[in-house]
């Protein structure tokens, strides 16, 4: 045999390139086996042993993924998503939840690939929309599986079955407890799952509503977009200020702004309301007089429902008002305001609210401006500059 690159043949193989073997087999080639001239010792031996184990583990995981993909290759997207949903609904153990999460992730990856192909081929909007809808369904199932895993993990910690970390020493007669890494979970994954759980617990339907809003806006529902939404939700940030153009339009319709019941000192520099309530004042605890009201309420529950109900009651009593909220038309609080509104405007672009430092945000949902009062023509003429205006017929 010919010696190549410092390797010489010997009777027994000491170093076998598994990755090379797999590559050559896939390409219908006969693998070449190289042998080490001398056996390794010391740190080099330990390093090579660790490398072999990692390669072996990675190859096993890849084979499992390939086999799973092959078995589902002939499935339609609805069948894949249905399988994931049924697997999660019937899951009773952490292992079954992980399996359901895997099914959902496979469906999500398939839809993501189809979406890229559809966009590359400039497919019809309805086709891309259908793919995005399937992608959102798969992502919702995976998100709910993550929440279930967070519950299982926290329950195991409470029972003392899972340790926060590996101790440096161990008392005689005791054994090490399993850690997150032993279970195949990273701490950042656990943290993300807990954030999702908190957002869903505070606002039931948060995951579905967020994904529906992304799809309705014609955008791709990705893991990054969902993560950004629930991270912002868990930050507790309710201080987002309205761009001056909308405030000025409201002032031109109503003449002046007498009251802003959900404001702050910074916000009122733009709104310039004669009277305003801050979070410390608690505008919900005060009576709102029959006057001209501008309101951009906090969007987190239960505050959004409480402010929406109160502005509708004030309008029923004779107040004139303009309210800026998310266009969550399917919610009870939005429907309650519609019962009292005279007109509404759907801006053609999402409103980029400003943070306390004046930096514009990137909202994941579109907005709506509702008008309460009799001066509908003025509202229509002014707010049609921002988007479509609809009149309420009763």
Coordinates of C-alpha atoms in Angstrom, one line a residue:
X1 CA 0.0 0.0 0.0
X2 CA 1.1 3.6 -0.6
X3 CA 1.8 5.7 2.4
X4 CA -0.3 9.0 2.3
X5 CA 0.3 12.1 4.4
X6 CA 2.2 10.4 7.2
X7 CA -0.2 7.5 7.6
X8 CA 1.0 3.9 7.2
X9 CA -0.9 0.7 7.2
X10 CA -0.9 -1.5 10.3
X11 CA -2.7 -4.7 11.3
X12 CA -5.4 -3.0 13.4
X13 CA -7.2 0.3 12.7
X14 CA -6.7 3.0 15.3
X15 CA -8.3 6.0 13.7
X16 CA -11.3 5.6 11.4
X17 CA -12.9 8.6 9.7
X18 CA -16.6 8.0 10.2
X19 CA -17.7 11.3 8.6
X20 CA -15.6 10.5 5.5
X21 CA -17.1 7.1 5.3
X22 CA -20.7 8.4 5.5
X23 CA -20.0 11.0 2.8
X24 CA -18.5 8.5 0.4
X25 CA -21.3 6.0 0.9
X26 CA -23.9 8.6 0.1
X27 CA -21.9 9.4 -3.1
X28 CA -21.6 5.7 -4.1
X29 CA -17.9 5.6 -3.5
X30 CA -15.8 3.1 -1.7
X31 CA -14.4 4.6 1.5
X32 CA -10.7 4.6 2.1
X33 CA -9.5 3.7 5.6
X34 CA -6.4 5.3 7.0
X35 CA -4.4 3.9 9.9
X36 CA -2.2 5.6 12.4
X37 CA 1.4 4.6 12.4
X38 CA 1.6 4.7 16.2
X39 CA -1.1 4.5 18.8
X40 CA -1.9 7.9 20.5
X41 CA -1.2 8.4 24.2
X42 CA -2.0 10.9 26.9
X43 CA -4.0 14.0 26.2
X44 CA -4.1 13.3 22.5
X45 CA -5.7 10.0 23.1
X46 CA -8.4 11.5 25.4
X47 CA -9.0 14.3 22.8
X48 CA -9.4 11.7 20.0
X49 CA -11.7 9.6 22.1
X50 CA -13.9 12.6 22.8
X51 CA -14.0 13.5 19.2
X52 CA -15.0 9.9 18.2
X53 CA -17.8 10.0 20.7
X54 CA -19.1 13.3 19.5
X55 CA -19.0 12.2 15.9
X56 CA -20.8 9.0 16.8
X57 CA -23.5 10.8 18.7
X58 CA -24.0 13.4 15.9
X59 CA -24.2 10.7 13.3
X60 CA -26.8 8.8 15.4
X61 CA -28.9 12.0 15.8
X62 CA -28.6 12.7 12.1
X63 CA -29.7 9.2 11.2
X64 CA -32.8 9.5 13.5
X65 CA -33.7 12.8 11.9
X66 CA -33.2 11.5 8.4
X67 CA -35.3 8.4 9.1
X68 CA -38.1 10.5 10.7
X69 CA -38.0 12.8 7.6
X70 CA -38.2 9.9 5.2
X71 CA -41.2 8.4 7.0
X72 CA -43.0 11.8 6.7
X73 CA -41.8 12.7 3.2
X74 CA -45.1 11.6 1.6
X75 CA -47.2 13.4 4.2
X76 CA -49.2 16.5 3.3
X77 CA -48.8 19.6 5.5
X78 CA -52.2 19.2 7.1
X79 CA -51.4 15.6 8.0
X80 CA -48.1 16.6 9.5
X81 CA -49.7 19.4 11.6
X82 CA -52.5 17.1 12.6
X83 CA -50.1 14.5 13.8
X84 CA -48.2 17.0 15.9
X85 CA -51.5 18.4 17.4
X86 CA -52.7 14.9 18.3
X87 CA -49.3 13.9 19.7
X88 CA -49.3 16.9 22.0
X89 CA -52.9 16.4 23.0
X90 CA -52.3 12.8 24.1
X91 CA -48.8 13.4 25.6
X92 CA -48.6 12.5 29.3
X93 CA -44.8 12.3 29.8
X94 CA -41.9 14.7 29.0
X95 CA -40.7 12.2 26.4
X96 CA -44.1 12.3 24.6
X97 CA -44.1 16.1 24.7
X98 CA -40.6 16.2 23.2
X99 CA -41.9 13.9 20.4
X100 CA -44.8 16.2 19.7
X101 CA -42.5 19.2 19.7
X102 CA -40.3 17.3 17.1
X103 CA -43.3 16.7 14.9
X104 CA -44.3 20.3 15.0
X105 CA -40.7 21.4 14.3
X106 CA -40.6 19.1 11.2
X107 CA -43.9 20.6 9.9
X108 CA -42.6 24.1 10.6
X109 CA -39.4 23.5 8.7
X110 CA -41.3 22.0 5.8
X111 CA -43.6 25.0 5.6
X112 CA -40.7 27.4 5.9
X113 CA -39.0 25.7 2.9
X114 CA -42.3 25.8 0.9
X115 CA -42.6 29.5 1.7
X116 CA -39.2 30.3 0.4
X117 CA -39.9 28.3 -2.8
X118 CA -43.3 30.1 -3.3
X119 CA -41.7 33.6 -2.8
X120 CA -38.8 32.7 -5.2
X121 CA -41.4 31.6 -7.9
X122 CA -43.5 34.7 -7.2
X123 CA -46.5 32.7 -6.4
X124 CA -49.9 34.2 -5.9
X125 CA -50.5 35.9 -2.5
X126 CA -53.2 33.3 -1.7
X127 CA -50.7 30.5 -2.0
X128 CA -48.1 32.2 0.2
X129 CA -50.8 33.1 2.7
X130 CA -51.9 29.4 2.9
X131 CA -48.3 28.4 3.5
X132 CA -47.9 31.1 6.2
X133 CA -51.1 29.9 7.8
X134 CA -49.8 26.3 8.0
X135 CA -46.5 27.6 9.3
X136 CA -48.3 29.5 12.1
X137 CA -50.2 26.4 13.0
X138 CA -47.1 24.3 13.3
X139 CA -45.4 27.1 15.3
X140 CA -48.3 27.4 17.7
X141 CA -48.2 23.6 18.4
X142 CA -44.4 23.8 19.0
X143 CA -44.9 26.8 21.4
X144 CA -47.5 24.9 23.4
X145 CA -45.2 21.9 23.6
X146 CA -42.5 24.2 25.0
X147 CA -44.9 25.5 27.6
X148 CA -45.8 21.9 28.6
X149 CA -42.0 21.1 28.9
X150 CA -41.5 24.1 31.1
X151 CA -44.3 22.9 33.4
X152 CA -42.8 19.4 33.5
X153 CA -39.4 20.7 34.2
X154 CA -40.5 23.0 37.0
X155 CA -42.6 20.3 38.6
X156 CA -39.6 17.9 38.5
X157 CA -37.5 20.6 40.2
X158 CA -40.1 21.0 43.0
X159 CA -40.1 17.2 43.5
X160 CA -36.3 17.3 43.8
X161 CA -35.8 15.2 40.7
X162 CA -33.8 17.8 38.7
X163 CA -30.9 19.8 40.1
X164 CA -30.1 23.4 39.1
X165 CA -26.5 22.4 38.5
X166 CA -23.9 19.7 39.1
X167 CA -22.3 20.0 42.6
X168 CA -18.6 20.0 43.0
X169 CA -18.6 17.1 45.5
X170 CA -21.0 14.4 46.6
X171 CA -21.6 12.8 50.0
X172 CA -21.0 9.1 50.4
X173 CA -23.9 6.9 49.5
X174 CA -25.6 9.6 47.3
X175 CA -25.8 9.9 43.6
X176 CA -25.9 12.9 41.3
X177 CA -29.3 14.4 40.3
X178 CA -30.1 14.9 36.7
X179 CA -29.6 18.4 35.3
X180 CA -31.1 20.3 32.4
X181 CA -28.3 19.2 30.1
X182 CA -28.7 15.6 31.1
X183 CA -32.3 15.9 29.9
X184 CA -31.2 17.4 26.6
X185 CA -32.4 20.9 27.5
X186 CA -30.5 24.2 27.5
X187 CA -31.1 26.8 30.2
X188 CA -31.9 29.4 27.5
X189 CA -34.6 27.0 26.1
X190 CA -36.1 26.6 29.6
X191 CA -36.1 30.4 30.1
X192 CA -37.8 31.0 26.7
X193 CA -40.4 28.4 27.5
X194 CA -41.2 30.1 30.8
X195 CA -41.6 33.4 29.1
X196 CA -44.0 32.0 26.7
X197 CA -46.0 30.4 29.5
X198 CA -46.1 33.7 31.4
X199 CA -47.3 35.6 28.4
X200 CA -50.0 33.0 27.7
X201 CA -51.1 32.9 31.4
X202 CA -51.4 36.7 31.6
X203 CA -53.2 37.0 28.2
X204 CA -54.9 33.8 27.2
X205 CA -54.7 33.3 23.5
X206 CA -51.5 35.4 23.3
X207 CA -49.6 32.9 21.1
X208 CA -52.5 32.4 18.6
X209 CA -53.4 36.1 18.5
X210 CA -49.8 37.1 17.8
X211 CA -49.3 34.5 15.0
X212 CA -52.7 35.4 13.5
X213 CA -51.7 39.1 13.5
X214 CA -48.4 38.3 11.7
X215 CA -50.2 36.2 9.1
X216 CA -52.9 38.8 8.6
X217 CA -50.2 41.4 8.0
X218 CA -48.9 39.3 5.1
X219 CA -45.6 38.5 7.0
X220 CA -43.9 35.2 7.7
X221 CA -44.6 33.7 11.1
X222 CA -41.2 32.8 12.3
X223 CA -39.8 31.7 15.6
X224 CA -37.8 34.9 15.9
X225 CA -41.0 37.0 15.4
X226 CA -42.9 35.0 18.1
X227 CA -39.9 35.3 20.5
X228 CA -39.7 39.0 20.0
X229 CA -43.4 39.4 20.8
X230 CA -43.3 37.4 24.0
X231 CA -40.1 39.0 25.2
X232 CA -41.6 42.4 24.7
X233 CA -44.8 41.2 26.5
X234 CA -42.8 39.9 29.5
X235 CA -40.8 43.1 29.7
X236 CA -43.9 44.9 31.2
X237 CA -43.3 47.9 28.9
X238 CA -46.6 49.8 28.5
X239 CA -45.0 53.2 27.9
X240 CA -45.3 53.6 24.2
X241 CA -46.1 57.1 22.8
X242 CA -48.1 58.1 19.8
X243 CA -46.4 59.8 16.9
X244 CA -47.2 63.6 16.7
X245 CA -49.0 63.3 13.3
X246 CA -51.9 61.3 14.8
X247 CA -52.2 63.7 17.8
X248 CA -52.3 66.7 15.5
X249 CA -55.0 65.1 13.4
X250 CA -57.1 64.3 16.5
X251 CA -56.8 67.9 17.6
X252 CA -57.9 69.2 14.3
X253 CA -61.0 67.0 14.4
X254 CA -62.0 67.7 18.0
X255 CA -60.6 71.3 18.3
X256 CA -58.8 70.6 21.6
X257 CA -58.0 67.7 23.8
X258 CA -59.5 68.1 27.3
X259 CA -58.5 64.8 28.8
X260 CA -55.9 62.0 28.2
X261 CA -56.8 59.3 30.8
X262 CA -53.8 57.0 30.0
X263 CA -50.8 59.3 29.7
X264 CA -47.5 60.5 31.3
X265 CA -45.6 63.7 31.7
X266 CA -43.5 62.8 28.6
X267 CA -46.5 61.8 26.5
X268 CA -48.4 65.0 27.3
X269 CA -45.7 67.1 25.9
X270 CA -47.0 66.0 22.5
X271 CA -50.7 65.4 23.4
X272 CA -51.0 68.8 25.3
X273 CA -54.2 67.7 27.0
X274 CA -55.7 70.2 29.5
X275 CA -55.8 67.3 32.0
X276 CA -54.2 63.9 32.1
X277 CA -53.8 60.9 34.3
X278 CA -50.6 58.9 34.7
X279 CA -50.1 55.3 35.8
X280 CA -49.6 56.5 39.3
X281 CA -52.9 58.5 39.2
X282 CA -54.7 55.5 37.9
X283 CA -57.1 56.9 35.3
X284 CA -59.5 54.1 35.9
X285 CA -60.1 55.2 39.4
X286 CA -61.3 58.7 38.3
X287 CA -64.6 59.8 36.7
X288 CA -64.2 61.0 33.1
X289 CA -66.3 64.1 32.4
X290 CA -68.2 64.6 29.2
X291 CA -65.5 66.3 27.2
X292 CA -63.0 65.8 24.3
X293 CA -60.8 62.8 25.0
X294 CA -57.7 61.3 23.3
X295 CA -56.6 57.9 24.5
X296 CA -53.8 55.5 23.6
X297 CA -54.4 52.9 26.4
X298 CA -51.9 50.3 27.7
X299 CA -52.2 47.2 25.5
X300 CA -51.6 44.6 28.1
X301 CA -54.5 42.7 29.8
X302 CA -56.5 43.4 31.8
X303 CA -55.8 47.1 31.4
X304 CA -56.8 47.3 27.7
X305 CA -60.2 45.8 28.4
X306 CA -60.8 48.1 31.4
X307 CA -59.9 51.3 29.5
X308 CA -61.9 50.2 26.4
X309 CA -65.0 49.6 28.5
X310 CA -64.6 53.0 30.3
X311 CA -64.1 55.0 27.1
X312 CA -67.2 53.4 25.6
X313 CA -69.2 54.3 28.6
X314 CA -68.0 57.9 28.4
X315 CA -68.9 58.1 24.8
X316 CA -72.4 56.7 25.5
X317 CA -72.7 59.5 28.1
X318 CA -71.9 62.1 25.4
X319 CA -68.1 62.5 25.3
X320 CA -66.3 63.0 22.0
X321 CA -63.2 60.8 21.8
X322 CA -60.5 59.3 19.5
X323 CA -58.9 56.1 20.6
X324 CA -55.8 54.4 19.1
X325 CA -55.5 50.6 19.7
X326 CA -54.4 47.4 18.0
X327 CA -56.9 46.2 15.3
X328 CA -57.8 43.1 17.4
X329 CA -61.3 43.1 15.9
X330 CA -62.1 39.6 17.3
X331 CA -61.6 40.6 21.0
X332 CA -64.5 41.4 23.3
X333 CA -63.0 44.8 24.3
X334 CA -62.7 45.9 20.6
X335 CA -66.3 44.8 19.9
X336 CA -67.5 46.7 23.0
X337 CA -66.0 50.0 21.6
X338 CA -67.5 49.3 18.1
X339 CA -70.9 49.3 19.7
X340 CA -70.4 53.0 20.7
X341 CA -68.1 54.2 17.9
X342 CA -69.3 56.4 15.0
X343 CA -66.4 55.7 12.6
X344 CA -63.0 54.0 12.5
X345 CA -59.8 54.3 10.5
X346 CA -57.4 51.4 9.6
X347 CA -54.0 53.0 8.8
X348 CA -52.3 51.5 5.7
X349 CA -49.1 51.1 7.7
X350 CA -48.5 50.0 11.2
X351 CA -48.1 52.8 13.7
X352 CA -44.5 53.0 14.9
X353 CA -44.9 54.0 18.5
X354 CA -42.1 55.8 20.3
X355 CA -40.3 54.5 23.5
X356 CA -39.4 56.9 26.3
X357 CA -36.2 57.8 24.5
X358 CA -38.0 58.6 21.3
X359 CA -36.9 55.5 19.4
X360 CA -39.6 54.0 17.1
X361 CA -40.7 50.4 17.8
X362 CA -41.6 47.6 15.4
X363 CA -45.2 46.5 16.2
X364 CA -46.2 43.0 15.1
X365 CA -49.8 44.0 14.6
X366 CA -51.7 46.7 12.7
X367 CA -53.7 49.4 14.5
X368 CA -57.1 51.1 14.3
X369 CA -58.4 54.5 15.4
X370 CA -62.0 54.7 16.6
X371 CA -64.0 57.9 16.6
X372 CA -66.8 58.6 19.1
X373 CA -68.9 61.6 18.3
X374 CA -71.0 63.5 15.8
X375 CA -68.3 65.2 13.7
X376 CA -67.9 62.2 11.4
X377 CA -67.2 64.2 8.3
X378 CA -64.2 65.9 9.9
X379 CA -62.8 62.6 11.1
X380 CA -63.3 61.1 7.7
X381 CA -61.6 64.0 5.9
X382 CA -58.6 64.1 8.2
X383 CA -57.9 60.5 9.0
X384 CA -58.4 59.2 5.4
X385 CA -54.8 60.6 5.0
X386 CA -53.6 57.6 7.1
X387 CA -55.7 54.8 5.6
X388 CA -59.2 53.6 4.9
X389 CA -62.1 55.0 7.0
X390 CA -65.3 53.1 7.7
X391 CA -68.6 54.6 9.1
X392 CA -70.7 52.6 11.6
X393 CA -74.2 52.1 10.5
X394 CA -76.9 51.4 13.0

